[in-house]
GROMACS .gro file of C-alpha atoms in nm:
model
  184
    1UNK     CA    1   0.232  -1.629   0.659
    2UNK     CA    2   0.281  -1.885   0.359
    3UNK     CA    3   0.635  -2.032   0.219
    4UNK     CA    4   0.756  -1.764   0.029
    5UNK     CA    5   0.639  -1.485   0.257
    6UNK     CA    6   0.807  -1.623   0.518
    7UNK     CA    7   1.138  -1.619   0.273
    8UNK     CA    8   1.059  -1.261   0.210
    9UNK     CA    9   1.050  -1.145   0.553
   10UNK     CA   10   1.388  -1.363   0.610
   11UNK     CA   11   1.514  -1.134   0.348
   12UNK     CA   12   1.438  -0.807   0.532
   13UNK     CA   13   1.593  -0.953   0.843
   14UNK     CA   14   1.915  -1.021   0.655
   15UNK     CA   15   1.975  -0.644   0.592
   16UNK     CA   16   2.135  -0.577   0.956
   17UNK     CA   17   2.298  -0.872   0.930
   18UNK     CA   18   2.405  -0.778   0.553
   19UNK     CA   19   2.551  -0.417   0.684
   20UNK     CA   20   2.696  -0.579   0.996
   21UNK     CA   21   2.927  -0.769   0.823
   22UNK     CA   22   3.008  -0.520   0.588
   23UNK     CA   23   3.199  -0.304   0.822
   24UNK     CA   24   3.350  -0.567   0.995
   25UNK     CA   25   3.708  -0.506   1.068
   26UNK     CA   26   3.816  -0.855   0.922
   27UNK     CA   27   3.949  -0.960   0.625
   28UNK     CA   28   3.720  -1.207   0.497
   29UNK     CA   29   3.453  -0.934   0.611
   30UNK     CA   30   3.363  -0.826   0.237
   31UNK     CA   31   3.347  -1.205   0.089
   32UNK     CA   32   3.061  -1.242   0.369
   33UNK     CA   33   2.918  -0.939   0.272
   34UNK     CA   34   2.887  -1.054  -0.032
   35UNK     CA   35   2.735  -1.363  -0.019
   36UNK     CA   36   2.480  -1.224   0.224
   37UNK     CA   37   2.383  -1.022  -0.072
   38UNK     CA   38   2.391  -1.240  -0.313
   39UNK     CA   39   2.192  -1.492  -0.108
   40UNK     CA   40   1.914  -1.227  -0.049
   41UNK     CA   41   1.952  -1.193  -0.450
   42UNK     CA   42   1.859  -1.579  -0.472
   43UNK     CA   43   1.622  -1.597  -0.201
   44UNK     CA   44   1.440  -1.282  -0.369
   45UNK     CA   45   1.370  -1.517  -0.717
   46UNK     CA   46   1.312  -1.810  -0.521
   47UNK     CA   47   1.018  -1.679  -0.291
   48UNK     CA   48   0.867  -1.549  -0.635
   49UNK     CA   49   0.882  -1.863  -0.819
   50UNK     CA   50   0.758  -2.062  -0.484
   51UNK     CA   51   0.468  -1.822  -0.449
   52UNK     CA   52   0.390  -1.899  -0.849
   53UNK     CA   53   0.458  -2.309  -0.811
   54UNK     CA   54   0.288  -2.339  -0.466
   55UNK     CA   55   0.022  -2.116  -0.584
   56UNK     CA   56   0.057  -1.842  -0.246
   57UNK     CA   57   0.066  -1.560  -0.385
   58UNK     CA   58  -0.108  -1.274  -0.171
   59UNK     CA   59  -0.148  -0.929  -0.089
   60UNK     CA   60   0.101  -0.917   0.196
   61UNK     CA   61   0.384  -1.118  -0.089
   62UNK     CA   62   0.305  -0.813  -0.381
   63UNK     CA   63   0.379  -0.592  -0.114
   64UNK     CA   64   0.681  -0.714   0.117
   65UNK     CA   65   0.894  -0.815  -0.193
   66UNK     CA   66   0.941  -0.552  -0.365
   67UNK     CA   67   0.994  -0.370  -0.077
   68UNK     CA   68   1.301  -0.610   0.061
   69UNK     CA   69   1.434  -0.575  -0.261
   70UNK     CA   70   1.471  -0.184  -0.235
   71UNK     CA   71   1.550  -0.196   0.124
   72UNK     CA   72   1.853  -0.458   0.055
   73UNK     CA   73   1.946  -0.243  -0.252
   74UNK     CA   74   1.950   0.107  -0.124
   75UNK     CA   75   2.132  -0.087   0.216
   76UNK     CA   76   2.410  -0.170   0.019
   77UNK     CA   77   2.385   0.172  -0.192
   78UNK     CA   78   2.435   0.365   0.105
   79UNK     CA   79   2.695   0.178   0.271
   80UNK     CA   80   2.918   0.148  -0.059
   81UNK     CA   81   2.894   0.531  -0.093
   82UNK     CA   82   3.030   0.564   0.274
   83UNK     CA   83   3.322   0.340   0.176
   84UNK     CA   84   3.401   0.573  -0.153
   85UNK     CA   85   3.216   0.897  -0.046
   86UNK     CA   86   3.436   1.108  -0.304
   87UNK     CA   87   3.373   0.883  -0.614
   88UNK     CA   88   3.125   1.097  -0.811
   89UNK     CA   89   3.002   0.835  -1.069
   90UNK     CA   90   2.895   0.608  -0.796
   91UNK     CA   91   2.736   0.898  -0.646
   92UNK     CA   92   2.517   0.964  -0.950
   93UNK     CA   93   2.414   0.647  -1.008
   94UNK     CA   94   2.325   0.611  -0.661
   95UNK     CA   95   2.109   0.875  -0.661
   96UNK     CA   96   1.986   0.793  -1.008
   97UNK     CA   97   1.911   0.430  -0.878
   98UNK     CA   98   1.736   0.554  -0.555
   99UNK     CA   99   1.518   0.855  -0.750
  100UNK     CA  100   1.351   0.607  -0.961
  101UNK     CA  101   1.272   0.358  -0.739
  102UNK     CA  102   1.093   0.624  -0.562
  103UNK     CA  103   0.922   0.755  -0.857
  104UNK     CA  104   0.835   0.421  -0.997
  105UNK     CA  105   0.739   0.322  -0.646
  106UNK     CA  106   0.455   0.618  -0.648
  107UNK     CA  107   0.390   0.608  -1.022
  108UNK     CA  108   0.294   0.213  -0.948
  109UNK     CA  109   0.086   0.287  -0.662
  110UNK     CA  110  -0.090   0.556  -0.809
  111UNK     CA  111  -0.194   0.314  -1.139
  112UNK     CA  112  -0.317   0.090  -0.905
  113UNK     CA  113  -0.567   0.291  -0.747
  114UNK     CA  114  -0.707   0.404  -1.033
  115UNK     CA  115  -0.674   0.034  -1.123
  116UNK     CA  116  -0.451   0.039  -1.379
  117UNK     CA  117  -0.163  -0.156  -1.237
  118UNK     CA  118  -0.075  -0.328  -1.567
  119UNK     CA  119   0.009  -0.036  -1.737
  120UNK     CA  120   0.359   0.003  -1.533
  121UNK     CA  121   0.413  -0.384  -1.525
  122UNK     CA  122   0.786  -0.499  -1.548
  123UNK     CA  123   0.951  -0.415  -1.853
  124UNK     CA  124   1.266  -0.611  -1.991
  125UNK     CA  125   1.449  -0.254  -1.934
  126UNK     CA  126   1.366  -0.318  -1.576
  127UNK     CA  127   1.481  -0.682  -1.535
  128UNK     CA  128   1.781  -0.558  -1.728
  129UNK     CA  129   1.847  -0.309  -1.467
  130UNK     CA  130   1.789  -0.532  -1.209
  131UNK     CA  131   2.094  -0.810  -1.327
  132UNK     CA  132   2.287  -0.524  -1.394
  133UNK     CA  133   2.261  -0.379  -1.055
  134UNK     CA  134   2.254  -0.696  -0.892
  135UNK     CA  135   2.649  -0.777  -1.013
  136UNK     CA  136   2.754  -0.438  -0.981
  137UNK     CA  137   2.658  -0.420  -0.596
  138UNK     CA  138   2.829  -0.786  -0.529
  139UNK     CA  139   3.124  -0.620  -0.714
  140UNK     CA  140   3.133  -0.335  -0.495
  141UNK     CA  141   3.070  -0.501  -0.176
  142UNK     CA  142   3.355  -0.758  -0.260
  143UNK     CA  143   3.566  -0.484  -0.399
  144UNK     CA  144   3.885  -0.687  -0.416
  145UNK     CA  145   4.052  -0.801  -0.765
  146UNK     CA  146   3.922  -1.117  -0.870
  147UNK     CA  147   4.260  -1.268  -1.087
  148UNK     CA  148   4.384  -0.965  -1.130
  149UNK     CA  149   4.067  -0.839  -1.251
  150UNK     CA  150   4.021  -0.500  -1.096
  151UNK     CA  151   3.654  -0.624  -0.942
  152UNK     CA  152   3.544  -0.217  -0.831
  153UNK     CA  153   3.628  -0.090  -1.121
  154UNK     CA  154   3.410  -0.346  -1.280
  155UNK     CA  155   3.136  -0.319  -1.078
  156UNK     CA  156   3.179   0.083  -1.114
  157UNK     CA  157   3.118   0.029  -1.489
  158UNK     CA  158   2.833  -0.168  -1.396
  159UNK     CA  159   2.652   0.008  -1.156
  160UNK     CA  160   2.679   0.330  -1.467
  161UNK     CA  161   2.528   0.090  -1.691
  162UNK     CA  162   2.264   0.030  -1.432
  163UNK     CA  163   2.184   0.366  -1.358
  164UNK     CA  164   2.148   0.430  -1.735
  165UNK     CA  165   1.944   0.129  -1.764
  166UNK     CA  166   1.757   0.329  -1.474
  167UNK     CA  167   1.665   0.604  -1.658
  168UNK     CA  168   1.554   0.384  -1.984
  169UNK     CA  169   1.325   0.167  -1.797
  170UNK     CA  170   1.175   0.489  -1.605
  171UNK     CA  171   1.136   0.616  -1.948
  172UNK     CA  172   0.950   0.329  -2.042
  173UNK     CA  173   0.702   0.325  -1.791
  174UNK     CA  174   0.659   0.681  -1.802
  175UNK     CA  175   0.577   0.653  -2.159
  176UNK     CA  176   0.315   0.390  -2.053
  177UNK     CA  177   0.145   0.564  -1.793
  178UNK     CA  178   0.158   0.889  -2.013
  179UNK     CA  179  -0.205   0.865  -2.141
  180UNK     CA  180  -0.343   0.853  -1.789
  181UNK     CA  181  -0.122   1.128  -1.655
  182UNK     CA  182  -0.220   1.357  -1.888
  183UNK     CA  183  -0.584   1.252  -1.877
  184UNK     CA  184  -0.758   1.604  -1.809
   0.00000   0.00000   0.00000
């Protein structure tokens, strides 16, 4: 275990502690929420650009991150959708959100054993989605106006963009990997 793994793993074992204090019955509950996610959100850049500057990147890092990051975003997915289970658009987008992680997920793996990782390497689509979802889920978790800013409506909007920002970047790396899918 190096620096940023350790970060990493910290991450993972802030997603009980992240849905925990979501449903807490207090009022201050959702503002801790919150910044639990948004600190995972920080921690998740800074173990990457530690691994880079401290030169530790490994196997077990390319592996664990992106997998916290899904874990911490399909956490708070899930438990938004139980707060607003009749809200269709959030819905969708959940399930947009969730599909293609799973598909990209596979499509990745599956370039990589055939040793073509590259191919499906981060596009700006997907860093797009990324801030876009990012915001929209501290929105949602906060859920209370900001200055009279109605802050889940906001991060309603959002999370739409982000699902349609979903479907773009799949698009992209679909279009990528298309020559070796179809390879006969």
């Amino acid at each position: 275990m190096n620096v940023p793994n350790t970060i990493t793993s910290f991450r993972i074992a802030l997603i009980p502690v992240f849905i925990t204090a979501f449903y807490l019955p207090y009022e201050w509950a959702p503002a801790l929420a919150t910044f639990i996610f948004w600190f995972a959100a920080v921690t998740d850049w800074f173990d990457g650009y530690l691994a880079r500057k401290l030169k530790q990147q490994s196997a077990l890092g390319a592996f664990i991150d992106p997998l916290a990051d899904k874990l911490m975003v399909i956490s708070a997915l899930l438990i938004i959708i139980t707060k607003h289970p009749d809200n269709n658009w959030l819905l969708f987008s959940t399930l947009v959100i969730i599909s293609r992680e799973i598909f990209i997920s596979s499509l990745r793996e599956w370039m990589s054993s055939l040793g073509k990782s590259d191919v499906v390497a981060v596009s700006f689509f997907g860093k797009a989605k990324t801030v876009a979802q990012m915001f929209a889920l501290m929105f949602l978790i906060y859920e209370h106006d900001i200055f009279g800013l109605p802050t889940y409506i906001f991060g309603l909007g959002l999370l739409v963009w982000a699902a349609i920002l979903t479907i773009v970047s799949m698009v992209v790396y679909i279009k990528s990997a298309w020559p070796t899918l179809t390879k006969g």
